[in-house]
Backbone atoms as SQL, in Angstrom:
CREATE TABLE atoms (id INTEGER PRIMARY KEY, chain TEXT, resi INTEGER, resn TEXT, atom TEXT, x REAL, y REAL, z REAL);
INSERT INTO atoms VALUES
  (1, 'A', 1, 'UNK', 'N', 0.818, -1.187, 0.000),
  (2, 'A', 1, 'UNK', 'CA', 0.000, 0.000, 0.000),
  (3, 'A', 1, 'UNK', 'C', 0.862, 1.251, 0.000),
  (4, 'A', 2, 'UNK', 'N', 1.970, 1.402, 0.520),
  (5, 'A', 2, 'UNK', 'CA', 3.025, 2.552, 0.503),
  (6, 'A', 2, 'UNK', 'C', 3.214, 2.467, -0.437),
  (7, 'A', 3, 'UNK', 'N', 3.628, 1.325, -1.529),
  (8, 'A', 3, 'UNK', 'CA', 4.056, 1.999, -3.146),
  (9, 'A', 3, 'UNK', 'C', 3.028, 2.566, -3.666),
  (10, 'A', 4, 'UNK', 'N', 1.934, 2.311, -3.518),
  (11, 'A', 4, 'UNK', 'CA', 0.838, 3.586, -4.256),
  (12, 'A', 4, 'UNK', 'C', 0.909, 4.273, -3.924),
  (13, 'A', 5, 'UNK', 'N', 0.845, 4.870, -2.375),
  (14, 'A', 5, 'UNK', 'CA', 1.206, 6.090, -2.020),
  (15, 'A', 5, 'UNK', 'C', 1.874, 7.082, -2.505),
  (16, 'A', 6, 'UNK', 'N', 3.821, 6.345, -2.422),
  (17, 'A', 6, 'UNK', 'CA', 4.882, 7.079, -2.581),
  (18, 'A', 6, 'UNK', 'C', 4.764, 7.040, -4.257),
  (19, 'A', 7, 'UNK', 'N', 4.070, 6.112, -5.062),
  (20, 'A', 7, 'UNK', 'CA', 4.295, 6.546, -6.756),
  (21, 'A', 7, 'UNK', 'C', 3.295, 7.201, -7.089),
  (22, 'A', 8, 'UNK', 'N', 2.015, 7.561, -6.466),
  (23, 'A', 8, 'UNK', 'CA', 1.207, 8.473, -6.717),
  (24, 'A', 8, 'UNK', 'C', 2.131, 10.250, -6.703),
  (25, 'A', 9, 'UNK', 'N', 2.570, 9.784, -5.295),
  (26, 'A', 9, 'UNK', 'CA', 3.338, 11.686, -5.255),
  (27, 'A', 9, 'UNK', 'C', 4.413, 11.339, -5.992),
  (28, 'A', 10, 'UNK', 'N', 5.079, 10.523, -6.481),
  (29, 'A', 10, 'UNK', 'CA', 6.534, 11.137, -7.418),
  (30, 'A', 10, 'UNK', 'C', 6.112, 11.308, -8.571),
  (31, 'A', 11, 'UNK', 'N', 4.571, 11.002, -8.935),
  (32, 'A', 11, 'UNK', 'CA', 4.609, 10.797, -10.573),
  (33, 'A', 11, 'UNK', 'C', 3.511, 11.984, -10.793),
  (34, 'A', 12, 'UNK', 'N', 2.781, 12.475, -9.498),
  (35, 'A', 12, 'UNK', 'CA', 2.257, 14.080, -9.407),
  (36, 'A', 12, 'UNK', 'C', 0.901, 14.297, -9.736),
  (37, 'A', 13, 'UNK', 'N', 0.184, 13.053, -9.440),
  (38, 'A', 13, 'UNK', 'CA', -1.188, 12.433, -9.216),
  (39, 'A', 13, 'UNK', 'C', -2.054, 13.678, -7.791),
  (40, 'A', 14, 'UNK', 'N', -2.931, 13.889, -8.553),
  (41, 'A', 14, 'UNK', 'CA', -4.043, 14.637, -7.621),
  (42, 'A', 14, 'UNK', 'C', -4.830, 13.754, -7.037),
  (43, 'A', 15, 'UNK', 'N', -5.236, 12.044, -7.528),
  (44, 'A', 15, 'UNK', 'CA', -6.459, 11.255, -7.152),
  (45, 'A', 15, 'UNK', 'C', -5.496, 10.097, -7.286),
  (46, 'A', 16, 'UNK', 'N', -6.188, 9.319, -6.275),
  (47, 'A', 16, 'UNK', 'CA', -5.469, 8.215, -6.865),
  (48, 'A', 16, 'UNK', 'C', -7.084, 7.607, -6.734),
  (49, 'A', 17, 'UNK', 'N', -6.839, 6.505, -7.870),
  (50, 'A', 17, 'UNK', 'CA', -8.503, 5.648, -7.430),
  (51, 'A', 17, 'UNK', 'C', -8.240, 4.359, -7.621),
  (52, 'A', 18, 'UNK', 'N', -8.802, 3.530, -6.387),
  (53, 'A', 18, 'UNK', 'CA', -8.709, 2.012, -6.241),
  (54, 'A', 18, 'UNK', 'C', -10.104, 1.350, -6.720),
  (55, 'A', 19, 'UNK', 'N', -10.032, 0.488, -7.691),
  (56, 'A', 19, 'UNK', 'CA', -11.252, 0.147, -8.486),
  (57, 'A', 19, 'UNK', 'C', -11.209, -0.833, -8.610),
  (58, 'A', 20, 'UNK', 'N', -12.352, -2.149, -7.890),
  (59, 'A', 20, 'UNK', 'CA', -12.710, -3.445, -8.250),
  (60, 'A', 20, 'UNK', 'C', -13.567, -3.502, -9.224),
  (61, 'A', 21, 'UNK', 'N', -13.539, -4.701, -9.742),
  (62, 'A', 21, 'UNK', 'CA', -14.601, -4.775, -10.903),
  (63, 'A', 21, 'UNK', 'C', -14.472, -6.476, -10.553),
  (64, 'A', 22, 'UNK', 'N', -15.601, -7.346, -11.789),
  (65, 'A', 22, 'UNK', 'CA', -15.680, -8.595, -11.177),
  (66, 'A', 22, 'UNK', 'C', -14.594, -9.497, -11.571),
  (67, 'A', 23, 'UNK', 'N', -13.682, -9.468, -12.781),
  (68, 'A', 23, 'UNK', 'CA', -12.587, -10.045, -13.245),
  (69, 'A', 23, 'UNK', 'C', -10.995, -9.185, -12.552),
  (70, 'A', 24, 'UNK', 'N', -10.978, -8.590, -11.818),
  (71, 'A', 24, 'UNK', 'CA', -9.817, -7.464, -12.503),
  (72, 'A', 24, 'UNK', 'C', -10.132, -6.330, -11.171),
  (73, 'A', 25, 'UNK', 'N', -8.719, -5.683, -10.638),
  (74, 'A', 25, 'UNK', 'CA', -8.817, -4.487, -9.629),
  (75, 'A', 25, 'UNK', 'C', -7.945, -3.673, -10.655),
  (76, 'A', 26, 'UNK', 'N', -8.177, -2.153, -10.620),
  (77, 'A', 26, 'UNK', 'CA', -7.298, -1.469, -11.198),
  (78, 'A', 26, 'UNK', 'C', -7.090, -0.487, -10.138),
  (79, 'A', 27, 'UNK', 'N', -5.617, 0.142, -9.790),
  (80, 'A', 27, 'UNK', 'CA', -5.240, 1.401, -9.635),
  (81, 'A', 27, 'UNK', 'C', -5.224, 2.767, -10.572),
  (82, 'A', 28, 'UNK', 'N', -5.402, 3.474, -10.382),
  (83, 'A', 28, 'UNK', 'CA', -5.814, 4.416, -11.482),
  (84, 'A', 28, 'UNK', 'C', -5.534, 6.212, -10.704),
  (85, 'A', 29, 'UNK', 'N', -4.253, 6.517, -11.408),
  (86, 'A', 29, 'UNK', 'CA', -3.648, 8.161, -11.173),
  (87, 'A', 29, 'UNK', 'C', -4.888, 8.881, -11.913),
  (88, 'A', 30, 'UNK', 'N', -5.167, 10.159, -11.184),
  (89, 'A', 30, 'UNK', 'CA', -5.125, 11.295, -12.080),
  (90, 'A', 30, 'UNK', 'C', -4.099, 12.400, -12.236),
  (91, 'A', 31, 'UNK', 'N', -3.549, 12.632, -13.051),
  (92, 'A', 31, 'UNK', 'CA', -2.257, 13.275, -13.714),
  (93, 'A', 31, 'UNK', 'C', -2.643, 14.271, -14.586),
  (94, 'A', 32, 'UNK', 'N', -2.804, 15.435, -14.390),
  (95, 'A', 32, 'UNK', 'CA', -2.698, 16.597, -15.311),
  (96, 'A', 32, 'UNK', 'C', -4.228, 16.390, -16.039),
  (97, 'A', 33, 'UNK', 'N', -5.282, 15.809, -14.899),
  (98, 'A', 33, 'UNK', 'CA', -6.837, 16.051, -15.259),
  (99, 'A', 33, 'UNK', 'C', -7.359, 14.478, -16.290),
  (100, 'A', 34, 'UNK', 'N', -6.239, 13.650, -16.390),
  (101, 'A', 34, 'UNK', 'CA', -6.760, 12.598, -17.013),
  (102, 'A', 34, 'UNK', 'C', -6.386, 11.241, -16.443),
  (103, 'A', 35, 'UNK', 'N', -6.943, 10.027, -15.904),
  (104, 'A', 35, 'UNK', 'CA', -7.088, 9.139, -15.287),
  (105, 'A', 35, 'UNK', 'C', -6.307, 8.341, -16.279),
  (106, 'A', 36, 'UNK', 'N', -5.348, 7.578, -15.316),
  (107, 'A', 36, 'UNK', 'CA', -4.801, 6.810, -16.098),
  (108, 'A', 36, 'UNK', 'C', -3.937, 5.324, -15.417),
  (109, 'A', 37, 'UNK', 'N', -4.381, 4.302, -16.048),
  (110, 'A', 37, 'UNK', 'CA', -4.258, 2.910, -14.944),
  (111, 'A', 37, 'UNK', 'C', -2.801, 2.796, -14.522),
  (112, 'A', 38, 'UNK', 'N', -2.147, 2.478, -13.653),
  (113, 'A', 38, 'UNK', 'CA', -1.123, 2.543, -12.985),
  (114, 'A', 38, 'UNK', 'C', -0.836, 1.191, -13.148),
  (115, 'A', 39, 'UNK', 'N', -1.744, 0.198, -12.157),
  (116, 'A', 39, 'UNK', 'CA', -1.558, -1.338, -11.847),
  (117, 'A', 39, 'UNK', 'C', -2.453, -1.758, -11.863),
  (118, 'A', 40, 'UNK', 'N', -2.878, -3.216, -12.127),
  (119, 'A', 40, 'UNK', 'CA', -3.946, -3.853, -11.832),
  (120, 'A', 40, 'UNK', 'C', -3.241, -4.912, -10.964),
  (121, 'A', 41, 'UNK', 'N', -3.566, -4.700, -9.246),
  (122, 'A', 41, 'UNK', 'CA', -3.038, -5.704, -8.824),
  (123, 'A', 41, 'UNK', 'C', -3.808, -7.478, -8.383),
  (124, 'A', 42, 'UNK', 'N', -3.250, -8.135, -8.026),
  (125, 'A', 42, 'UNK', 'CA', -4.451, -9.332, -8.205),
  (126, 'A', 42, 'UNK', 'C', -5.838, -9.364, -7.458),
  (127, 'A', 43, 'UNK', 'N', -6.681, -9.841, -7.874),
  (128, 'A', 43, 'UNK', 'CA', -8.130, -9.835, -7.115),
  (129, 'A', 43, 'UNK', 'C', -8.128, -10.099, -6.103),
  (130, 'A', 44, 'UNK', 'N', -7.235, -11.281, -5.949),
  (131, 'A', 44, 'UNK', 'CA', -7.298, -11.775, -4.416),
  (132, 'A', 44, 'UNK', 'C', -6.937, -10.817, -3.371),
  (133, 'A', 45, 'UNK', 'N', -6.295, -9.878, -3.497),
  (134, 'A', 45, 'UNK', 'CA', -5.752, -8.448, -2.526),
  (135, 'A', 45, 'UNK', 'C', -6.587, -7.643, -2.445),
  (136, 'A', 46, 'UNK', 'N', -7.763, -7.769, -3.115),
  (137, 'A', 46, 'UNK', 'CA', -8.710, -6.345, -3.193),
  (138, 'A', 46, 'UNK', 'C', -9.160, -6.535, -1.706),
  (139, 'A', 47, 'UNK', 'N', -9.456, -7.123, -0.762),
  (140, 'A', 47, 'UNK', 'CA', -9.698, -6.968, 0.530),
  (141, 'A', 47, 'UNK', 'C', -8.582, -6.485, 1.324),
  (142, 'A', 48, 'UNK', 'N', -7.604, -6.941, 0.868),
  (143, 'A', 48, 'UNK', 'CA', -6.760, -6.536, 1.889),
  (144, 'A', 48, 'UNK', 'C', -6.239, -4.921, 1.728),
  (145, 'A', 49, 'UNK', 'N', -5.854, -4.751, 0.684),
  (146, 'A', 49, 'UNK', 'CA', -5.799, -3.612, 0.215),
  (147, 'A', 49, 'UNK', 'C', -6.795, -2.269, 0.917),
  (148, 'A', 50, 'UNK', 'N', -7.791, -2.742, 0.471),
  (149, 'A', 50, 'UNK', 'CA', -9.076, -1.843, 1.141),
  (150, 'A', 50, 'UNK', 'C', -8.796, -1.919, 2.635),
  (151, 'A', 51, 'UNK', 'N', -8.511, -2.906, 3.286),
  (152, 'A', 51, 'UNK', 'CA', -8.387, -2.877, 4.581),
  (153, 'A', 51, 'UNK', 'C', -7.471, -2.163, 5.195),
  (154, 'A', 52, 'UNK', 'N', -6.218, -2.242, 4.454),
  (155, 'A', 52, 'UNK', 'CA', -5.203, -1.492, 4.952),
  (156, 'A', 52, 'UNK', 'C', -5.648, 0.219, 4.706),
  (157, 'A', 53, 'UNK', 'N', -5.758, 0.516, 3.650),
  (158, 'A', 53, 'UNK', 'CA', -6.076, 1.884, 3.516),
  (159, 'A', 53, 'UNK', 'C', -7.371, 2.505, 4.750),
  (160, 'A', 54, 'UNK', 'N', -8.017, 1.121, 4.830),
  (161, 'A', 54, 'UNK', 'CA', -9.219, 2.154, 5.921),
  (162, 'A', 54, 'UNK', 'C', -8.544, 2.131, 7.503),
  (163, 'A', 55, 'UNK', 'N', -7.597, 1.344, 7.636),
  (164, 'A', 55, 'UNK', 'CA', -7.191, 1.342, 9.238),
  (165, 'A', 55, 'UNK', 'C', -6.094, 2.615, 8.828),
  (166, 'A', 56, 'UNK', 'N', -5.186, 2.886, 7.406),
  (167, 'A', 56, 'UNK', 'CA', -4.635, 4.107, 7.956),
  (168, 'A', 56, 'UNK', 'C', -5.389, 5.277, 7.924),
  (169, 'A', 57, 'UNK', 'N', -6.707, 5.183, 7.577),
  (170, 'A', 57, 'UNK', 'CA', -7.736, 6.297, 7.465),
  (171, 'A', 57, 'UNK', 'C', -8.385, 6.310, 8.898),
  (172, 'A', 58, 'UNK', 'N', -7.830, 5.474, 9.795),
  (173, 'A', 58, 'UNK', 'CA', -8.587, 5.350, 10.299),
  (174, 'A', 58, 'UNK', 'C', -10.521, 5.481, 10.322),
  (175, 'A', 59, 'UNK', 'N', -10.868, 4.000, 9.864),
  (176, 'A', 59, 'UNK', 'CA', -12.032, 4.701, 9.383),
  (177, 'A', 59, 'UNK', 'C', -12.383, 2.782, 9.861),
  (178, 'A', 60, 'UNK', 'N', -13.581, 2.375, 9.801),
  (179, 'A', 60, 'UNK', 'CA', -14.342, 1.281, 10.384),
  (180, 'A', 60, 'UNK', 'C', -14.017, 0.136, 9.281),
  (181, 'A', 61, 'UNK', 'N', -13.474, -0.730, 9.057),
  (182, 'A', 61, 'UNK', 'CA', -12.856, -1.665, 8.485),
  (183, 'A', 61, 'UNK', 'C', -13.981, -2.753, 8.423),
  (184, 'A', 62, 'UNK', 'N', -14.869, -2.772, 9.173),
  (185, 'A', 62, 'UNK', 'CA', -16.022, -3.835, 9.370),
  (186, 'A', 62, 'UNK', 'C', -17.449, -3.503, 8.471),
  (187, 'A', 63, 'UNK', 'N', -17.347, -2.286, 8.293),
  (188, 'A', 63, 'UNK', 'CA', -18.526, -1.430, 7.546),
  (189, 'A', 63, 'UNK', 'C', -18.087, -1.186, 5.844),
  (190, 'A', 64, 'UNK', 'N', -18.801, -1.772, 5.515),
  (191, 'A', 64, 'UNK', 'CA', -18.472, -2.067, 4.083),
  (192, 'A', 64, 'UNK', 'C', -20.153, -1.915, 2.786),
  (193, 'A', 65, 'UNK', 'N', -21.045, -1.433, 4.323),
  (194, 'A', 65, 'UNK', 'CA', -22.364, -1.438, 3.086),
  (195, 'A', 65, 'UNK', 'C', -22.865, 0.445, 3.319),
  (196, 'A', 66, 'UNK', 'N', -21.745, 1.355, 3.842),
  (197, 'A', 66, 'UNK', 'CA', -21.633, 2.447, 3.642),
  (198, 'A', 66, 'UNK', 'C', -20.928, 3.298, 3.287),
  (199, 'A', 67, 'UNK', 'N', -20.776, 4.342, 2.417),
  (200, 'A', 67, 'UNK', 'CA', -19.635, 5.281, 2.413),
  (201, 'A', 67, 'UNK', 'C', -18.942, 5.754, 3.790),
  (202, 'A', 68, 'UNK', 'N', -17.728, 5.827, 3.764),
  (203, 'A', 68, 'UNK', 'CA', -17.159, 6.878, 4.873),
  (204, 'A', 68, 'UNK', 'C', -16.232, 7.078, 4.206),
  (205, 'A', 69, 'UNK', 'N', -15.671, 8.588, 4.744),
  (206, 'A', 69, 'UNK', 'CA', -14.959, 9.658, 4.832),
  (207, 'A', 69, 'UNK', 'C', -13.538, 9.706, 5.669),
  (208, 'A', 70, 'UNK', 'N', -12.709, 9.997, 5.377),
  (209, 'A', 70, 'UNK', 'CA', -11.449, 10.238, 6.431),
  (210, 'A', 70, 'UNK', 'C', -10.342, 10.685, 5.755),
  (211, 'A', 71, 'UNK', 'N', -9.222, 10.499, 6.494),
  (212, 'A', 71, 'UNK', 'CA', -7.589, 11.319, 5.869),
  (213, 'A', 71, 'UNK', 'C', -6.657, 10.826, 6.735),
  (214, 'A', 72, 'UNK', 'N', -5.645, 10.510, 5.475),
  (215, 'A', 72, 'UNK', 'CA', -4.075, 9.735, 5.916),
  (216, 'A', 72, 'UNK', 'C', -3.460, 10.857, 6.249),
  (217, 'A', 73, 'UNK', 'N', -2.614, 11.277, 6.380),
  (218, 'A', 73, 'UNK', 'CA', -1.522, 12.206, 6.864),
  (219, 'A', 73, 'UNK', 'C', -0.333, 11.344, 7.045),
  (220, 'A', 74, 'UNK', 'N', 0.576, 11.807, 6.460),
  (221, 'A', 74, 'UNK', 'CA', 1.885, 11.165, 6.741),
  (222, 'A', 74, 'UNK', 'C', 3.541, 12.162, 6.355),
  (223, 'A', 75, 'UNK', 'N', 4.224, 12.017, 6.969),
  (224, 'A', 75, 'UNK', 'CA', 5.309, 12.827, 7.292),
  (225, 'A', 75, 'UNK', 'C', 6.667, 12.214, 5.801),
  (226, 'A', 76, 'UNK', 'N', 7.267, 13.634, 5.406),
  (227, 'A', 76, 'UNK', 'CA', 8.321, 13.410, 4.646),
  (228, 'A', 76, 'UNK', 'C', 9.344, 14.289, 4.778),
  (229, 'A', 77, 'UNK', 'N', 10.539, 14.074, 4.351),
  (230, 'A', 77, 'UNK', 'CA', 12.259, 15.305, 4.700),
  (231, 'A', 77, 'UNK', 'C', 12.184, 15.008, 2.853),
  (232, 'A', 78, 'UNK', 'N', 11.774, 15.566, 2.102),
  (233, 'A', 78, 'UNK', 'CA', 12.434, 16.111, 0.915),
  (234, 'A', 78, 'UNK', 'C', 13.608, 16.760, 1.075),
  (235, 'A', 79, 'UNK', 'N', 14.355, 16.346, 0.322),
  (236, 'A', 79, 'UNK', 'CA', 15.888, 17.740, 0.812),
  (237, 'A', 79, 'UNK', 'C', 15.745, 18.506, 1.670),
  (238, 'A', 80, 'UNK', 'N', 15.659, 17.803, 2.395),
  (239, 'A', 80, 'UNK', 'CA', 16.033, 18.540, 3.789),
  (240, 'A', 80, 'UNK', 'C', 14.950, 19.206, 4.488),
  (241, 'A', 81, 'UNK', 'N', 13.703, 18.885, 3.882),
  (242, 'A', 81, 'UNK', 'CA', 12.403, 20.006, 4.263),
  (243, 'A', 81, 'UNK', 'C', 11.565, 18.991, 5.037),
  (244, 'A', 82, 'UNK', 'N', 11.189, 19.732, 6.143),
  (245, 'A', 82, 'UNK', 'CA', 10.060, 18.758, 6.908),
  (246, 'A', 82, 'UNK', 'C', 8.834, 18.735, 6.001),
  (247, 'A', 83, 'UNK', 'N', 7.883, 18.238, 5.182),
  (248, 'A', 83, 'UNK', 'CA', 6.438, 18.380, 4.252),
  (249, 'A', 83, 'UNK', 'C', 5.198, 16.858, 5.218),
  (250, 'A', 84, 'UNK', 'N', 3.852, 17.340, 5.371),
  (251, 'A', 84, 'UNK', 'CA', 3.413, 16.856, 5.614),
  (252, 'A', 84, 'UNK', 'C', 2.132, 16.588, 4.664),
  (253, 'A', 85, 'UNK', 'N', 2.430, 15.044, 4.071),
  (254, 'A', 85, 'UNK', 'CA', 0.944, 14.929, 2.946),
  (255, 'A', 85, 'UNK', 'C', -0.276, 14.766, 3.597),
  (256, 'A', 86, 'UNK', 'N', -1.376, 14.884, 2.843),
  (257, 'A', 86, 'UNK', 'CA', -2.585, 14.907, 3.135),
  (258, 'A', 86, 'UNK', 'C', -3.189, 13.739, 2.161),
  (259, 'A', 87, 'UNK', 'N', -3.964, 12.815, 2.691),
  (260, 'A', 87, 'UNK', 'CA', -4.483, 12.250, 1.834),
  (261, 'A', 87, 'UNK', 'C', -6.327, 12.174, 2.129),
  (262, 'A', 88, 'UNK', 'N', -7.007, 12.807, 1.364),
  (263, 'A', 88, 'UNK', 'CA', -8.279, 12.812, 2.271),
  (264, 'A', 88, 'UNK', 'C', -9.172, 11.789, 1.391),
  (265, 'A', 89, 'UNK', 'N', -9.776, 10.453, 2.104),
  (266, 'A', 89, 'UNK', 'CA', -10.386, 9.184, 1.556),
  (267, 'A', 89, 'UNK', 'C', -11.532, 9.634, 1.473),
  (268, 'A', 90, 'UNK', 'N', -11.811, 8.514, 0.960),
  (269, 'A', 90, 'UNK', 'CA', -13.730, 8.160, 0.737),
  (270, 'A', 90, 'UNK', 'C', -13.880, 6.952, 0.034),
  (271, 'A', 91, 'UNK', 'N', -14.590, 5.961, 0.398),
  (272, 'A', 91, 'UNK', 'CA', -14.592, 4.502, 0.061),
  (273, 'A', 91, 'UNK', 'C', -16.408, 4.964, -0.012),
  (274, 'A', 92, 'UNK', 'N', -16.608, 3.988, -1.621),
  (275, 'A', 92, 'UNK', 'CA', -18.567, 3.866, -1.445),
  (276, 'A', 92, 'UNK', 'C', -18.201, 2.347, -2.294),
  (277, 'A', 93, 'UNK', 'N', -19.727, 2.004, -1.556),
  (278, 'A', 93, 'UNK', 'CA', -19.302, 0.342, -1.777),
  (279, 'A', 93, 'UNK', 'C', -20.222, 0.342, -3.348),
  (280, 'A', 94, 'UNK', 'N', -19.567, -1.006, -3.843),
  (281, 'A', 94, 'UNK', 'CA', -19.653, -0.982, -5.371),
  (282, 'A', 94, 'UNK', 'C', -20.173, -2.248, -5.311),
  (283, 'A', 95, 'UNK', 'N', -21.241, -2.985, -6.512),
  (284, 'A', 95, 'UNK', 'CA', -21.271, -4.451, -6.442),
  (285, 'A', 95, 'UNK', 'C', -20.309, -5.585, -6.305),
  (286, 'A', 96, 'UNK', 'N', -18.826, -4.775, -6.808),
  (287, 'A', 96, 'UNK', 'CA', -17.949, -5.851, -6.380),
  (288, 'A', 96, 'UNK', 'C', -16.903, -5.740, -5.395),
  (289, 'A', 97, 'UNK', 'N', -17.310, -4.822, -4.522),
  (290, 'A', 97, 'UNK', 'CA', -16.461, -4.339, -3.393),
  (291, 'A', 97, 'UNK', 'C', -16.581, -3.177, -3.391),
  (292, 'A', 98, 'UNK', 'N', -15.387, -2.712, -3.018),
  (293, 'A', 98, 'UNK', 'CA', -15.468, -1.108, -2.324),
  (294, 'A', 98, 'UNK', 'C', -14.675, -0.197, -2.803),
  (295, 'A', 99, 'UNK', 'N', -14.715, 0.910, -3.777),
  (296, 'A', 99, 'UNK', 'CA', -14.305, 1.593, -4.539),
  (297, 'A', 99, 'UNK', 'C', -13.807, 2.521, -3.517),
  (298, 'A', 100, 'UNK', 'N', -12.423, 3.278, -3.351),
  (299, 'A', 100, 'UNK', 'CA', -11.528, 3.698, -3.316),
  (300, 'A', 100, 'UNK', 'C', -11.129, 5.123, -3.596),
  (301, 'A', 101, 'UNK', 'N', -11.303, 6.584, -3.376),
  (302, 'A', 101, 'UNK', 'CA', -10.791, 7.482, -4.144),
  (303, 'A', 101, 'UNK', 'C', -9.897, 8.344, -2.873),
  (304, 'A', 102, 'UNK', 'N', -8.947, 8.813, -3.394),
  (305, 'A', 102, 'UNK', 'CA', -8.135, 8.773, -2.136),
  (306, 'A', 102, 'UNK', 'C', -7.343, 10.824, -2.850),
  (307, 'A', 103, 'UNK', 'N', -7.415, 11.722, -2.190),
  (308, 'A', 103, 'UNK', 'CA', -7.190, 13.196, -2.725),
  (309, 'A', 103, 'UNK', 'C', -5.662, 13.427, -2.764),
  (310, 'A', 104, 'UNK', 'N', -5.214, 13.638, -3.064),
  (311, 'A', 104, 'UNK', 'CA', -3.777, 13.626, -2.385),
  (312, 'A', 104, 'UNK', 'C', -3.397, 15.456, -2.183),
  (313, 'A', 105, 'UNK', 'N', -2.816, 15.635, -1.230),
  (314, 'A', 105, 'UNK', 'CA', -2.536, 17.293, -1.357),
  (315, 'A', 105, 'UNK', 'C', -1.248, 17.396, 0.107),
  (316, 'A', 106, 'UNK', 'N', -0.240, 18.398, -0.194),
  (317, 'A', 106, 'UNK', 'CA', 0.485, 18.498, 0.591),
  (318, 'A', 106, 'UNK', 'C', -0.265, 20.196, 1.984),
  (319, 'A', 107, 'UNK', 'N', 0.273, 19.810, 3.143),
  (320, 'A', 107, 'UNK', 'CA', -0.744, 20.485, 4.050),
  (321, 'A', 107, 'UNK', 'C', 0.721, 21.848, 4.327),
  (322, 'A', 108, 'UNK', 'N', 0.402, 23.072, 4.772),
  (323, 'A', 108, 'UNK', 'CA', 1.207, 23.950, 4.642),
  (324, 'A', 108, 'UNK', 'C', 1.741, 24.128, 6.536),
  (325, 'A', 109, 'UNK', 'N', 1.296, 22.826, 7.129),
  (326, 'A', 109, 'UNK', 'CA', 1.292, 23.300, 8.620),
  (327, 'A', 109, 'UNK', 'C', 3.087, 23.403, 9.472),
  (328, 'A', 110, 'UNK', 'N', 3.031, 22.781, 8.698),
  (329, 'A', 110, 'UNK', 'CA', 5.005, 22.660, 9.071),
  (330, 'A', 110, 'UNK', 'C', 6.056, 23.644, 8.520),
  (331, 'A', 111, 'UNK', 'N', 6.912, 23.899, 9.509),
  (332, 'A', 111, 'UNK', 'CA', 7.949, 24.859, 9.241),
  (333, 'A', 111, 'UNK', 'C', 8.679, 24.819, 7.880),
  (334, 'A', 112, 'UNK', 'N', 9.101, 25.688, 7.183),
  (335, 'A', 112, 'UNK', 'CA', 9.823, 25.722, 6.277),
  (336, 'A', 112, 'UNK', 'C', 9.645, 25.324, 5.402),
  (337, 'A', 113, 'UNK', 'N', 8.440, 25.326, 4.701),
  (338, 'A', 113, 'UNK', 'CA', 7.433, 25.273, 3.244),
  (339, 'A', 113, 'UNK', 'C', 7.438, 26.063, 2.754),
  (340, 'A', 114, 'UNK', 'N', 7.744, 26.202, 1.838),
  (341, 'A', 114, 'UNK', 'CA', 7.519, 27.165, 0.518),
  (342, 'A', 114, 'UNK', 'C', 6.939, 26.495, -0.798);
């Protein structure tokens, strides 16, 4: 789940979106306003996957026949700069699981941002 994370921000993705379907999961950047598939990783992970993302969303891992809302936050030293990302979720459940859209944005609360 960290490599989507960390290749969503190096490759400069605004959305990232996690998408089951009934054959097939896709990852899917948005990049400069156009969606575009990253990975399709195997089906069998689409639970786990989802799971991990909602415990770092902290968000109810057991509830799966409602939307909820939440945000990752996680800490980085770019050259030398303290930056803190923002990732603000939202999971709505889909016929074949639980669709995924995840915001990505850096937060201005830490010293020495520009």
């Amino acid at each position: 789940m960290n490599l989507i994370l960390t290749d969503s921000v190096k490759r400069g993705a605004s959305d990232i979106h996690i998408e089951p379907y009934e054959l097939e999961m896709r990852v899917r950047f948005r990049i400069d306003g156009q969606l575009a598939t990253v990975m399709t990783p195997p089906l069998r992970l689409k639970d786990a996957i989802t799971s991990r993302l909602k415990i770092m969303a902290k968000l109810d891992i057991a509830e799966k026949r409602l939307p909820q809302d939440g945000r990752i936050r996680l800490s980085t030293r770019p050259m030398a700069r303290k930056r803190e990302l923002d990732f603000r979720v939202s999971t709505v459940p889909t016929l074949y699981g639980e669709k995924g859209r995840y915001a990505v944005g850096w937060t201005r609360k830490t010293s020495g941002w520009t």
